[in-house]
XYZ file of C-alpha atoms in Angstrom:
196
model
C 25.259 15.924 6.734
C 24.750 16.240 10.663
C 26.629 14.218 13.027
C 26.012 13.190 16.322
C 22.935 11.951 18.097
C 20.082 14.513 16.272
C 21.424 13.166 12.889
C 20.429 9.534 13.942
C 17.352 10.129 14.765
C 14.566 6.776 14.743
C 14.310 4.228 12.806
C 11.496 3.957 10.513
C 10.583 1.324 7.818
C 10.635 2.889 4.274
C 8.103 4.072 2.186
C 6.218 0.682 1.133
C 6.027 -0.611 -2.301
C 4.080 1.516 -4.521
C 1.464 0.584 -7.277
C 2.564 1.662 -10.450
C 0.653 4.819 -12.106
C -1.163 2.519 -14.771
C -2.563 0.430 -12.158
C -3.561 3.227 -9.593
C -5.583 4.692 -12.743
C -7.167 1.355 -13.199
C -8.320 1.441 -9.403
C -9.016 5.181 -9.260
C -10.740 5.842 -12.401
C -13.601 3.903 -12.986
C -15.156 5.090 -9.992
C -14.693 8.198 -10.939
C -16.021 7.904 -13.903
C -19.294 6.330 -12.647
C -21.046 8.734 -10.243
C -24.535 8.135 -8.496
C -26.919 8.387 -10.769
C -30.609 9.996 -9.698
C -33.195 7.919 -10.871
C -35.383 8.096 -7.649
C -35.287 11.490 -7.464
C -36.577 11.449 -11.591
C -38.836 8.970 -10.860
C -40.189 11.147 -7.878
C -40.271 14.217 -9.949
C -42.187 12.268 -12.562
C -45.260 11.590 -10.226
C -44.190 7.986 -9.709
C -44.201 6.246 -6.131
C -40.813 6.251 -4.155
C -39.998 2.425 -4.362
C -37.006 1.059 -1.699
C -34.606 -0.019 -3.729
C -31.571 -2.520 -3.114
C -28.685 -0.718 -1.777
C -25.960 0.505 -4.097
C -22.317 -0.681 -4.164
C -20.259 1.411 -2.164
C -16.632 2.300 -1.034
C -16.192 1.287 2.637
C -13.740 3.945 3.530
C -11.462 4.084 6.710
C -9.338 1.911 8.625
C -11.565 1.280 11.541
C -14.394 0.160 8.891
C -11.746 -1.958 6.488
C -10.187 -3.808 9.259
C -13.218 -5.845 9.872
C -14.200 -6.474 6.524
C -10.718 -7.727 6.037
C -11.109 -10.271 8.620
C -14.124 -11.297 7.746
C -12.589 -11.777 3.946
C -15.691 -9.325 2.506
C -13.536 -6.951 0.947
C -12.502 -8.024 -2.369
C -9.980 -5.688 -3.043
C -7.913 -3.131 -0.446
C -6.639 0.014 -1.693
C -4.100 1.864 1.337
C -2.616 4.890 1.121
C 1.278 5.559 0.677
C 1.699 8.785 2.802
C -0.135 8.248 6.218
C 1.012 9.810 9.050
C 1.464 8.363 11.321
C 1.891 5.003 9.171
C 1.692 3.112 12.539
C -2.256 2.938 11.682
C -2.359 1.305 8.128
C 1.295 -0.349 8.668
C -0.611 -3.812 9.885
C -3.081 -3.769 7.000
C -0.776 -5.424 4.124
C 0.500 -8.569 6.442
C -3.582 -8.851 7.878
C -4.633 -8.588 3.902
C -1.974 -11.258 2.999
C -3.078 -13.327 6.446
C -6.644 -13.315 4.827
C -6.121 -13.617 1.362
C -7.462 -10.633 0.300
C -5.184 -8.899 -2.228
C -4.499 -5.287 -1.573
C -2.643 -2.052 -3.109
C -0.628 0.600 -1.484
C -1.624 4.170 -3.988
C -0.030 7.419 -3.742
C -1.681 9.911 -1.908
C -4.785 9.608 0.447
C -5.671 12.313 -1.143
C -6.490 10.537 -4.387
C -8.453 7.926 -2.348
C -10.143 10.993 -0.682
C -11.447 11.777 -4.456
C -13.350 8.146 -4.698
C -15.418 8.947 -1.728
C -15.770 12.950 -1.744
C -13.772 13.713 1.225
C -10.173 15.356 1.234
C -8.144 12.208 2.608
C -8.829 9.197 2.646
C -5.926 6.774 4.444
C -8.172 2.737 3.333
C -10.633 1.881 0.775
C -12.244 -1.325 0.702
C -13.981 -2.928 -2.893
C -17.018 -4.949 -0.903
C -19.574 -5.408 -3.813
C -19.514 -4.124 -7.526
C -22.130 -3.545 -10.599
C -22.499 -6.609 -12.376
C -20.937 -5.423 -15.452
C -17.989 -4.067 -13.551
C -17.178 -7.301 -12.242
C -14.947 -8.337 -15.190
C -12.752 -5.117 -14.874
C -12.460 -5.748 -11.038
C -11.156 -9.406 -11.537
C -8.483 -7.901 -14.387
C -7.517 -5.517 -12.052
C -7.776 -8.327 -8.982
C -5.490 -10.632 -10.767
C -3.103 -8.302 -12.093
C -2.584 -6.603 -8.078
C -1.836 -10.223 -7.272
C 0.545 -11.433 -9.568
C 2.885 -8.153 -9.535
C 2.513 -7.023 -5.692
C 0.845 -9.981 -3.081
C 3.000 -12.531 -4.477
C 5.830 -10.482 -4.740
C 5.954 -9.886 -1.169
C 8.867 -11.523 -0.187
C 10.863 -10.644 -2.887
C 10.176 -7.084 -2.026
C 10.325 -7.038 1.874
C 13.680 -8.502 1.377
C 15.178 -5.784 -0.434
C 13.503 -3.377 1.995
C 14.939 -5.167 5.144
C 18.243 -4.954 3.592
C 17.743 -1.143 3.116
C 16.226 -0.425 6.957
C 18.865 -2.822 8.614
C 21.752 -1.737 7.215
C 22.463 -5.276 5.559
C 23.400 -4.280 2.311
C 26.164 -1.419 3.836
C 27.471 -4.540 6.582
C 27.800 -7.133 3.765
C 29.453 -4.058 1.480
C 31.867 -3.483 3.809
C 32.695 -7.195 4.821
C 33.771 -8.047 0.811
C 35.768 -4.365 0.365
C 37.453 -5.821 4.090
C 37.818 -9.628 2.136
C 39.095 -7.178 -1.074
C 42.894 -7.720 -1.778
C 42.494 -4.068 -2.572
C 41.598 -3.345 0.847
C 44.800 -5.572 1.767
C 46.959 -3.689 -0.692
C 45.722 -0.281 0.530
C 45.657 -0.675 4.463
C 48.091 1.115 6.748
C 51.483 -1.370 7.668
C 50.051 -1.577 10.690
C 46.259 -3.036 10.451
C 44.950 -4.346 12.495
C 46.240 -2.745 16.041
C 47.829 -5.403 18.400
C 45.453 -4.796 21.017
C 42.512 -5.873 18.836
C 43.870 -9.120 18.446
């Protein structure tokens, strides 16, 4: 391992909490599944009149585009990508989601989110409005984000402090120091008389 001041280097928060595979299919999937159909364009082939329908549901895509339908609490669901770089630009998303109430997800690879909307990448999605008869699957999917990450937050931002800080190595090393092994195995003379 390198030593000296290269090996240091900066300090960066760790890789946030990651939704598990099972629910990353849930959010990915459907959506997949459930491409644009062409009715207007059959409809125009047929000979009928082009009627203006009512917009489709969509993906809003992007962080610039999520951030205000996060604080306006229209996104029903956020889904952020694990490996953005740099992760300054989704880092604030999570802790403005959990400000707002809106539950949100943290998926591996913006490239998967890049799938749902038919680019490459992909760093945000936001869930704004769904089919009616997806609506049930949404609020499984909702509920089960909640209970397992959002409320979980603490709980998991605690561990992860301890790992960035250097807690858990600090508090380590204070009980091996309170250890009477430590006691038994010290040299005759520990500590030095000038640290005293």
């Amino acid at each position: 391992m390198p030593k000296g001041k290269k090996a240091k280097g900066k300090k960066v928060a760790p890789a946030p909490a990651v939704v598990k595979k099972q629910e990353a299919k849930k959010v990915v999937n459907p959506l997949t599944d459930q491409r644009q159909s062409r009715r207007r364009s059959k409809k125009k082939a047929a000979g009928k009149g082009d009627v203006p329908t009512k917009r489709p549901p969509v993906l809003r895509a992007g962080v610039n585009t999520v951030t205000p339908l996060v604080e306006n609490k229209k996104a029903q669901l956020v889904a952020i990508a694990h490996d953005v770089d740099p992760i300054e630009l989704v880092v604030f998303l999570p802790a403005l989601c959990r400000k707002m109430g809106v539950p949100y997800c943290i998926i591996k690879g913006k490239a998967r989110l890049g799938c749902l909307i038919h680019r490459k990448t992909c760093t945000t999605v936001a869930f704004t409005q769904v089919n009616s008869e997806d609506k049930s699957a949404l609020a499984k999917l909702v509920e089960a984000i909640r209970t397992n990450y959002n409320d979980r937050y603490d709980e998991i931002r605690h561990t992860m402090r301890s790992v960035v800080t250097g807690e858990a190595m600090s508090w380590g090393r204070s009980q091996w120091l309170a250890s009477p092994s430590w006691k038994r195995l010290r040299p005759k003379n520990w500590p030095p008389s000038w640290a005293e």
